[in-house]
Amino acid sequence: MNNAKAITFGIQHLLAMYAGAILVPLIIGGALGFNTEQMTYLVAIDILMCGIATLLQVWSGKFVGIGLPVVLGCTFTALTPIITIGHSAGIGAIYGAIIASGAIIVLISGFFGKLVKFFPPVVTGSVVSIIGISLLPTAITNFGGGVADAPDFGSTTNLLLGFTALITIIVIYRFTTGFMRAISILMGIIVGTVLGMILGVVDFTPVKEAGWLHMVQPFYFGAPEFHLEPIITMTLVAMVSLVESTGVYHALSDICKKPIGSKDLAKGYRAEGLASIIGGIFNAFPYTTYSQNVGLVQITGVKERKVIFITGGMLVVLGFLPKAAALTQIIPTPVLGAAMIAMFGTVITQGMKMLAPEINKSMENALIVACAVGLGVGVSIVPEVFKNLPETLSILFANGIVTGSITAIALNIVFNMIGRSKTETQLNTMSQSDTVKR
C-alpha cells in the first residue's frame, strides 16, 4: 500500500474514534468544574495519550503490544468512577487510582486468563449495563442545557440543538453504511455545532485564547494520591475492560487471519496497563480497544498495521496543538448531550446484548443480573444508603460500580461455580427452557 492510501485510511480511523475520544475528557472536565485552560489541556493530553496507547498496542514487542490493527481510546466504563472519585477524594486520587490500577494490570497480565472465569458475560454484562444507566442522567442534563436549575434549561433553543444533533446521528446511521455510519456521531456533533453558530450560541473564546503549540507535563493537575477505595474501583473497571478487549483481540485475529495465543494476550493486557500508567502520570485516562475501529477494519478490508501507526502518529501530533483541543469546547452543551445519549445508550445495549443469552440460560443468571444491576444503579442514585457502615466499607460500597461488580461476581460464584456439577447445570438449563416454552 502506498503512503497516500495509508494516510487516507489512517484519517478514517482517526475520525471514527474521535467523537468517543473527546467526549470523555469533556464530560469529566465539565463534571469536575475545570476552567477553559484546564479543559483545553485535558482534551489535548487525552488525544495525545490515545495515540501513544494505540502505538503501544499495535507494536508487537517482547513485552507489550498485541500486534493487531487496533485503535485505543478512553474507556467509557471509567467515566462514572472517575467523576465519583473526583468529587469524593479529589483529582489526585483519580490519577493515583489510574496509575495503581495500570500497574496491577501489568502485574497480573500473565495470568489474567485464569481470572477471566470470574468475569463471564453475566458479570461483565451487568457491570456494563450499570455503567451505561448511571451515565444517562449526565447525558439528559446536558441535552437540556447542562445546569438543571438554570433559567434556560430545557429551552426551545437547547432542545432544537439537541434534537437536531440526535436526529442527524439517527438519519446518517440509518441511511448510510461503512465509514459514514462509523462517524455518524461525529457528524451529528458537527451539524449541531453549525446550527449553534447560526443561532449565535457558539463561543469561540477558548479557541482564540489557546496557543498553537504546547508541551505536556507530568502531574499537570497535581501529585497523585493513593487511596484503597479508588484503586479497587479502577482496578475492577480495568478488568472489565480487559475482558471486553479480549473479545476484540480475537475478533481482529479472525479478521486478519493471525492466530493469537496466551502470550499475545498477555502482551495486549500489558500494553493497556502501561498506557494507563502513562496516562495517569500525564493526567489522562485509562484506555481500551475501540470496537468501531474494528468494524472499520472489517468494512474496508485494510488490515495493515502501517495504517494504525499513521493514526497513532496523527493523534500524538494533535495532542501538541491546543487550538485543535480548544475547538472541542465550542460544541454547544445540548449537542454534547445528544451525542452522549447515543453513545451511553449504546453502552447499555451492549450490556443487554451480553446479558440476553445469559438470562435465558437459567433463572439463577436472571437473579444475578437483577440483584447486581438493581444494587449497582440504586447505589449510584442513592449513595447514602451505606453511610452507617464502618468508614472503609461505607466509602467502598457508596460506589455503584463497585457494589454492582462485587454483587455480580459473588452471586456468580454462589450460583454457577460452587457445588454445581456440569450435568446438574445442563439439566437446570433444559428445565428452564421447558418452563419458558410452557
Coordinates of C-alpha atoms in Angstrom, one line a residue:
M1 CA 0.0 0.0 0.0
N2 CA 1.4 3.4 -0.9
N3 CA 1.7 6.2 1.6
A4 CA -1.2 8.3 0.2
K5 CA -3.7 5.4 0.6
A6 CA -2.3 4.6 4.1
I7 CA -2.7 8.2 5.2
T8 CA -6.3 8.3 3.9
F9 CA -7.2 5.1 5.8
G10 CA -5.4 6.5 8.8
I11 CA -7.6 9.6 8.8
Q12 CA -10.7 7.4 8.5
H13 CA -9.7 5.6 11.7
L14 CA -9.0 8.9 13.5
L15 CA -12.4 10.2 12.5
A16 CA -14.1 7.0 13.5
M17 CA -12.8 7.2 17.1
Y18 CA -12.6 11.0 17.5
A19 CA -16.0 11.6 18.9
G20 CA -15.6 9.0 21.6
A21 CA -12.2 10.2 22.5
I22 CA -13.1 13.8 23.0
L23 CA -16.4 13.1 24.9
V24 CA -14.6 11.5 27.9
P25 CA -12.4 14.5 28.8
L26 CA -15.2 17.0 28.0
I27 CA -17.6 15.1 30.4
I28 CA -15.1 14.6 33.2
G29 CA -13.7 18.2 33.0
G30 CA -17.3 19.6 33.0
A31 CA -18.3 17.5 35.9
L32 CA -15.3 18.5 38.0
G33 CA -15.6 22.2 37.2
F34 CA -12.5 22.7 35.1
N35 CA -11.9 26.1 33.6
T36 CA -11.2 26.7 29.9
E37 CA -7.4 26.4 30.1
Q38 CA -7.7 23.1 32.1
M39 CA -10.3 21.7 29.7
T40 CA -8.0 22.5 26.7
Y41 CA -5.1 20.7 28.3
L42 CA -7.3 17.7 29.4
V43 CA -8.6 17.2 25.8
A44 CA -5.2 17.7 24.3
I45 CA -3.4 15.3 26.6
D46 CA -6.2 12.7 26.1
I47 CA -5.8 12.8 22.3
L48 CA -2.1 12.5 22.6
M49 CA -2.4 9.5 25.0
C50 CA -4.9 7.8 22.7
G51 CA -2.1 7.9 20.1
I52 CA 0.6 6.6 22.5
A53 CA -1.7 3.8 23.7
T54 CA -2.5 2.9 20.1
L55 CA 1.2 2.8 19.2
L56 CA 2.0 0.6 22.2
Q57 CA -0.7 -1.8 21.3
V58 CA -0.1 -2.1 17.5
W59 CA 3.7 -2.5 18.0
S60 CA 4.4 -6.2 18.8
G61 CA 7.4 -6.2 21.1
K62 CA 8.7 -8.9 23.5
F63 CA 6.9 -7.3 26.4
V64 CA 3.9 -5.2 25.1
G65 CA 1.7 -5.0 22.1
I66 CA -0.8 -7.4 20.6
G67 CA 0.5 -6.5 17.1
L68 CA -3.0 -6.3 15.6
P69 CA -4.6 -3.2 13.8
V70 CA -6.4 -2.0 16.9
V71 CA -7.0 1.7 17.9
L72 CA -7.3 2.6 21.6
G73 CA -9.3 5.4 23.2
C74 CA -10.6 6.3 26.6
T75 CA -13.0 3.7 28.1
F76 CA -16.5 4.9 28.8
T77 CA -16.7 2.4 31.7
A78 CA -14.3 4.6 33.7
L79 CA -16.5 7.8 33.4
T80 CA -18.7 7.4 36.4
P81 CA -16.0 6.0 38.7
I82 CA -13.6 8.8 37.8
I83 CA -16.2 11.5 38.4
T84 CA -17.3 9.9 41.7
I85 CA -13.7 9.6 42.9
G86 CA -13.0 13.3 41.9
H87 CA -16.0 14.5 43.9
S88 CA -15.3 12.3 47.0
A89 CA -11.5 12.2 47.2
G90 CA -10.1 14.8 44.8
I91 CA -8.3 14.9 41.5
G92 CA -5.1 13.5 43.0
A93 CA -7.0 10.3 44.0
I94 CA -8.2 9.9 40.4
Y95 CA -4.7 9.7 38.9
G96 CA -3.3 7.7 41.8
A97 CA -6.0 5.1 41.2
I98 CA -5.4 5.1 37.4
I99 CA -1.6 4.6 37.9
A100 CA -2.1 1.9 40.5
S101 CA -4.7 0.0 38.5
G102 CA -2.5 0.2 35.5
A103 CA 0.4 -1.3 37.5
I104 CA -1.8 -4.0 38.8
I105 CA -2.9 -4.9 35.3
V106 CA 0.7 -5.1 34.2
L107 CA 1.5 -7.4 37.1
I108 CA -1.4 -9.8 36.5
S109 CA -1.3 -9.7 32.7
G110 CA 0.5 -13.1 32.5
F111 CA -2.2 -15.0 34.4
F112 CA -5.3 -12.8 33.8
G113 CA -6.6 -15.6 31.5
K114 CA -7.1 -17.6 34.7
L115 CA -9.1 -14.8 36.3
V116 CA -11.4 -14.5 33.3
K117 CA -13.6 -17.3 34.7
F118 CA -14.7 -14.8 37.4
F119 CA -15.9 -12.4 34.7
P120 CA -18.3 -14.3 32.5
P121 CA -20.8 -12.4 30.4
V122 CA -23.4 -12.4 33.2
V123 CA -20.9 -10.4 35.3
T124 CA -19.4 -8.1 32.6
G125 CA -22.8 -7.5 31.0
S126 CA -24.2 -6.5 34.4
V127 CA -21.3 -4.1 35.0
V128 CA -21.5 -2.5 31.6
S129 CA -25.3 -2.1 32.0
I130 CA -24.8 -0.4 35.4
I131 CA -22.3 2.0 34.0
G132 CA -24.4 2.9 31.0
I133 CA -27.6 3.5 33.0
S134 CA -25.6 5.5 35.6
L135 CA -24.4 7.8 32.9
L136 CA -27.8 8.7 31.4
P137 CA -28.6 11.5 34.0
T138 CA -25.5 13.3 32.8
A139 CA -26.5 12.9 29.2
I140 CA -30.0 14.2 29.7
T141 CA -28.9 17.1 31.8
N142 CA -26.5 18.2 29.1
F143 CA -29.3 17.7 26.5
G144 CA -31.4 20.2 28.3
G145 CA -28.5 22.8 28.6
G146 CA -26.1 21.5 31.3
V147 CA -27.5 23.0 34.5
A148 CA -30.9 21.8 35.7
D149 CA -31.8 24.9 37.7
A150 CA -30.6 27.4 35.0
P151 CA -33.3 29.7 33.6
D152 CA -32.8 28.4 30.0
F153 CA -32.7 24.7 31.0
G154 CA -34.9 22.8 28.5
S155 CA -35.4 26.0 26.4
T156 CA -36.6 25.8 22.8
T157 CA -33.1 26.6 21.6
N158 CA -31.4 23.9 23.7
L159 CA -33.9 21.3 22.6
L160 CA -33.6 22.3 19.0
L161 CA -29.9 21.9 19.1
G162 CA -30.1 18.6 20.9
F163 CA -32.7 17.0 18.7
T164 CA -31.0 18.3 15.5
A165 CA -27.8 16.5 16.5
L166 CA -29.6 13.4 17.6
I167 CA -31.8 13.2 14.5
T168 CA -28.7 13.7 12.3
I169 CA -27.0 10.8 14.1
I170 CA -30.0 8.6 13.6
V171 CA -30.5 9.5 9.9
I172 CA -26.9 9.0 9.0
Y173 CA -26.8 5.7 10.8
R174 CA -30.0 4.6 9.1
F175 CA -29.3 5.6 5.5
T176 CA -25.5 5.1 5.2
T177 CA -23.1 2.3 5.5
G178 CA -19.4 1.7 6.1
F179 CA -17.3 4.7 7.0
M180 CA -20.1 7.3 7.1
R181 CA -22.1 5.1 9.5
A182 CA -18.9 4.8 11.7
I183 CA -18.7 8.6 12.0
S184 CA -22.4 9.2 12.5
I185 CA -21.9 10.6 16.0
L186 CA -19.1 12.9 14.9
M187 CA -21.3 14.2 12.0
G188 CA -24.2 14.8 14.5
I189 CA -21.8 16.9 16.6
I190 CA -20.7 18.9 13.6
V191 CA -24.2 19.6 12.3
G192 CA -25.4 20.6 15.8
T193 CA -22.5 22.9 16.3
V194 CA -23.0 24.6 12.9
L195 CA -26.7 25.2 13.8
G196 CA -25.4 26.6 17.1
M197 CA -23.2 29.0 15.2
I198 CA -26.2 30.1 13.1
L199 CA -28.2 30.7 16.3
G200 CA -25.4 32.6 17.8
V201 CA -24.8 30.4 20.8
V202 CA -21.3 29.2 20.0
D203 CA -18.4 31.0 21.8
F204 CA -15.0 30.9 20.0
T205 CA -13.2 32.4 23.0
P206 CA -11.5 29.2 24.0
V207 CA -10.0 28.8 20.5
K208 CA -8.8 32.4 20.4
E209 CA -7.2 32.1 23.8
A210 CA -5.5 28.7 23.1
G211 CA -1.9 28.7 21.8
W212 CA -0.7 27.0 18.7
L213 CA 1.7 24.7 20.4
H214 CA 2.3 23.5 24.0
M215 CA 4.4 20.9 25.8
V216 CA 2.8 18.3 28.0
Q217 CA 3.9 17.9 31.6
P218 CA 3.6 15.2 34.2
F219 CA 1.1 15.7 37.0
Y220 CA -0.3 18.9 35.5
F221 CA -3.3 18.8 37.9
G222 CA -1.2 17.9 41.0
A223 CA 0.6 14.9 42.5
P224 CA -1.2 11.5 42.6
E225 CA -2.8 10.3 45.8
F226 CA -3.2 6.6 46.5
H227 CA -6.4 5.5 48.4
L228 CA -7.7 2.0 48.7
E229 CA -11.3 2.5 47.5
P230 CA -10.5 4.4 44.3
I231 CA -7.8 1.9 43.5
I232 CA -10.2 -1.1 43.9
T233 CA -12.8 0.7 41.8
M234 CA -10.5 1.5 38.9
T235 CA -8.9 -2.0 39.0
L236 CA -12.4 -3.6 38.7
V237 CA -13.1 -1.2 35.8
A238 CA -9.8 -2.1 34.2
M239 CA -10.5 -5.9 34.5
V240 CA -13.9 -5.5 32.9
S241 CA -12.2 -3.5 30.0
L242 CA -9.7 -6.3 29.6
V243 CA -12.5 -8.9 29.2
E244 CA -14.0 -6.7 26.5
S245 CA -10.6 -6.2 24.9
T246 CA -10.1 -9.9 24.8
G247 CA -13.1 -10.3 22.6
V248 CA -11.8 -7.5 20.3
Y249 CA -8.4 -9.2 20.1
H250 CA -10.0 -12.5 19.0
A251 CA -12.3 -10.7 16.5
L252 CA -9.3 -9.0 14.9
S253 CA -7.3 -12.2 15.0
D254 CA -10.1 -13.8 12.9
I255 CA -10.3 -10.9 10.5
C256 CA -6.6 -10.7 10.0
K257 CA -6.1 -14.5 9.8
K258 CA -3.4 -14.1 12.5
P259 CA -3.8 -16.7 15.4
I260 CA -3.0 -15.4 18.9
G261 CA -2.1 -17.3 22.0
S262 CA -1.8 -16.6 25.7
K263 CA 1.5 -14.8 25.3
D264 CA 0.0 -12.5 22.7
L265 CA -3.0 -11.7 25.0
A266 CA -0.6 -11.0 27.9
K267 CA 1.3 -8.5 25.8
G268 CA -2.0 -6.9 24.9
Y269 CA -3.0 -6.6 28.5
R270 CA 0.4 -5.2 29.5
A271 CA 0.0 -2.5 26.7
E272 CA -3.3 -1.4 28.2
G273 CA -1.9 -1.4 31.7
L274 CA 1.2 0.5 30.7
A275 CA -1.0 3.0 28.8
S276 CA -3.0 3.6 32.0
I277 CA 0.2 4.2 34.0
I278 CA 1.5 6.7 31.5
G279 CA -2.0 8.3 31.2
G280 CA -2.2 8.7 35.0
I281 CA 1.3 10.3 35.1
F282 CA 0.3 12.9 32.4
N283 CA -3.2 13.3 33.9
A284 CA -5.1 11.5 31.2
F285 CA -7.3 8.3 31.5
P286 CA -7.4 4.5 31.2
Y287 CA -7.5 3.2 27.6
T288 CA -9.2 0.3 25.9
T289 CA -9.8 -1.0 22.4
Y290 CA -12.4 0.8 20.3
S291 CA -14.8 -1.6 18.6
Q292 CA -15.9 1.0 16.0
N293 CA -12.4 0.8 14.5
V294 CA -12.5 -3.0 14.4
G295 CA -15.7 -2.5 12.4
L296 CA -13.9 -0.2 10.1
V297 CA -11.1 -2.8 9.5
Q298 CA -13.8 -5.3 8.6
I299 CA -15.7 -2.9 6.3
T300 CA -12.6 -1.7 4.4
G301 CA -10.7 -4.9 4.4
V302 CA -7.5 -2.9 5.2
K303 CA -5.6 -4.9 7.8
E304 CA -2.1 -3.4 7.6
R305 CA -0.6 -2.2 10.9
K306 CA 1.0 0.7 8.9
V307 CA -2.4 2.4 8.7
I308 CA -2.8 2.2 12.5
F309 CA 0.7 3.5 13.1
I310 CA -0.2 6.5 11.0
T311 CA -3.5 7.0 13.0
G312 CA -1.5 6.9 16.3
G313 CA 1.1 9.3 15.0
M314 CA -1.6 11.8 13.9
L315 CA -3.2 11.6 17.4
V316 CA 0.1 12.3 19.0
V317 CA 0.7 15.4 16.8
L318 CA -2.9 16.7 17.5
G319 CA -2.1 16.3 21.2
F320 CA 0.5 19.0 21.0
L321 CA -1.9 21.5 19.3
P322 CA -4.0 23.3 21.9
K323 CA -6.1 25.1 19.3
A324 CA -7.3 21.7 18.0
A325 CA -8.2 20.7 21.5
A326 CA -10.0 24.0 22.2
L327 CA -12.2 23.5 19.1
T328 CA -14.0 20.8 21.1
Q329 CA -15.1 23.4 23.7
I330 CA -17.2 25.3 21.2
I331 CA -19.6 22.4 20.9
P332 CA -22.9 23.5 22.4
T333 CA -23.8 21.6 25.6
P334 CA -27.1 20.2 24.2
V335 CA -25.3 18.9 21.2
L336 CA -22.8 17.1 23.5
G337 CA -25.9 15.8 25.4
A338 CA -27.3 14.3 22.2
A339 CA -24.0 12.6 21.4
M340 CA -23.9 11.3 25.0
I341 CA -27.4 9.8 24.7
A342 CA -26.4 7.9 21.6
M343 CA -23.1 6.7 23.0
F344 CA -24.3 5.9 26.5
G345 CA -27.4 4.2 25.1
T346 CA -25.0 2.1 23.0
V347 CA -23.2 1.1 26.2
I348 CA -26.5 0.0 27.7
T349 CA -27.5 -2.0 24.7
Q350 CA -24.0 -3.6 24.6
G351 CA -24.6 -4.7 28.2
M352 CA -28.1 -6.0 27.2
K353 CA -26.6 -7.9 24.3
M354 CA -24.2 -9.6 26.6
L355 CA -26.9 -10.4 29.2
A356 CA -29.8 -11.6 27.0
P357 CA -28.4 -15.2 26.3
E358 CA -27.2 -15.5 29.9
I359 CA -30.6 -14.7 31.3
N360 CA -32.2 -17.2 29.0
K361 CA -29.8 -19.9 30.3
S362 CA -31.2 -20.0 33.8
M363 CA -33.3 -18.3 36.5
E364 CA -30.1 -18.1 38.6
N365 CA -28.5 -15.9 36.0
A366 CA -31.6 -13.7 35.9
L367 CA -31.4 -13.3 39.7
I368 CA -27.7 -12.4 39.5
V369 CA -28.5 -9.7 36.9
A370 CA -31.5 -8.4 38.9
C371 CA -29.6 -8.1 42.1
A372 CA -26.3 -6.7 40.6
V373 CA -28.0 -4.1 38.4
G374 CA -30.6 -3.2 41.0
L375 CA -28.0 -2.6 43.7
G376 CA -25.5 -1.0 41.4
V377 CA -27.9 1.5 39.8
G378 CA -29.7 2.0 43.1
V379 CA -26.5 2.9 45.0
S380 CA -25.4 5.2 42.1
I381 CA -28.7 7.1 42.7
V382 CA -28.7 6.9 46.5
P383 CA -25.1 6.5 47.6
E384 CA -26.0 7.4 51.2
V385 CA -27.7 4.1 51.8
F386 CA -24.5 2.6 53.3
K387 CA -23.5 5.6 55.3
N388 CA -23.8 3.9 58.7
L389 CA -21.4 1.1 57.8
P390 CA -17.8 1.3 59.0
E391 CA -16.0 4.1 57.1
T392 CA -13.9 1.9 54.8
L393 CA -16.9 -0.2 53.8
S394 CA -19.1 2.9 53.5
I395 CA -16.7 4.6 51.1
L396 CA -16.2 1.4 49.1
F397 CA -19.9 0.4 48.7
A398 CA -21.1 4.0 48.1
N399 CA -19.8 3.5 44.6
G400 CA -22.5 1.8 42.5
I401 CA -19.9 0.2 40.1
V402 CA -18.1 -1.5 42.9
T403 CA -21.3 -2.6 44.6
G404 CA -22.8 -4.0 41.4
S405 CA -19.5 -5.7 40.4
I406 CA -18.9 -7.4 43.7
T407 CA -22.6 -8.5 43.8
A408 CA -22.4 -10.0 40.3
I409 CA -19.0 -11.7 41.0
A410 CA -20.2 -13.1 44.4
L411 CA -23.5 -14.4 43.1
N412 CA -22.0 -15.9 40.0
I413 CA -19.6 -17.9 42.3
V414 CA -22.5 -19.0 44.5
F415 CA -24.9 -20.0 41.7
N416 CA -22.6 -21.1 38.9
M417 CA -19.2 -22.1 40.4
I418 CA -19.8 -23.7 43.8
G419 CA -21.2 -27.2 44.2
R420 CA -22.7 -27.4 40.7
S421 CA -21.8 -30.4 38.5
K422 CA -21.8 -30.0 34.7
T423 CA -24.7 -32.4 34.5
E424 CA -26.8 -30.6 37.0
T425 CA -26.2 -27.3 35.2
Q426 CA -27.3 -28.8 31.9
L427 CA -30.5 -30.3 33.5
N428 CA -31.3 -27.0 35.0
T429 CA -30.9 -25.3 31.7
M430 CA -33.2 -27.8 30.0
S431 CA -35.7 -27.5 32.7
Q432 CA -35.7 -23.7 32.5
S433 CA -36.1 -24.0 28.7
D434 CA -39.2 -26.2 29.2
T435 CA -40.6 -23.7 31.7
V436 CA -40.2 -20.8 29.2
K437 CA -41.9 -22.8 26.4
R438 CA -44.8 -23.6 28.7

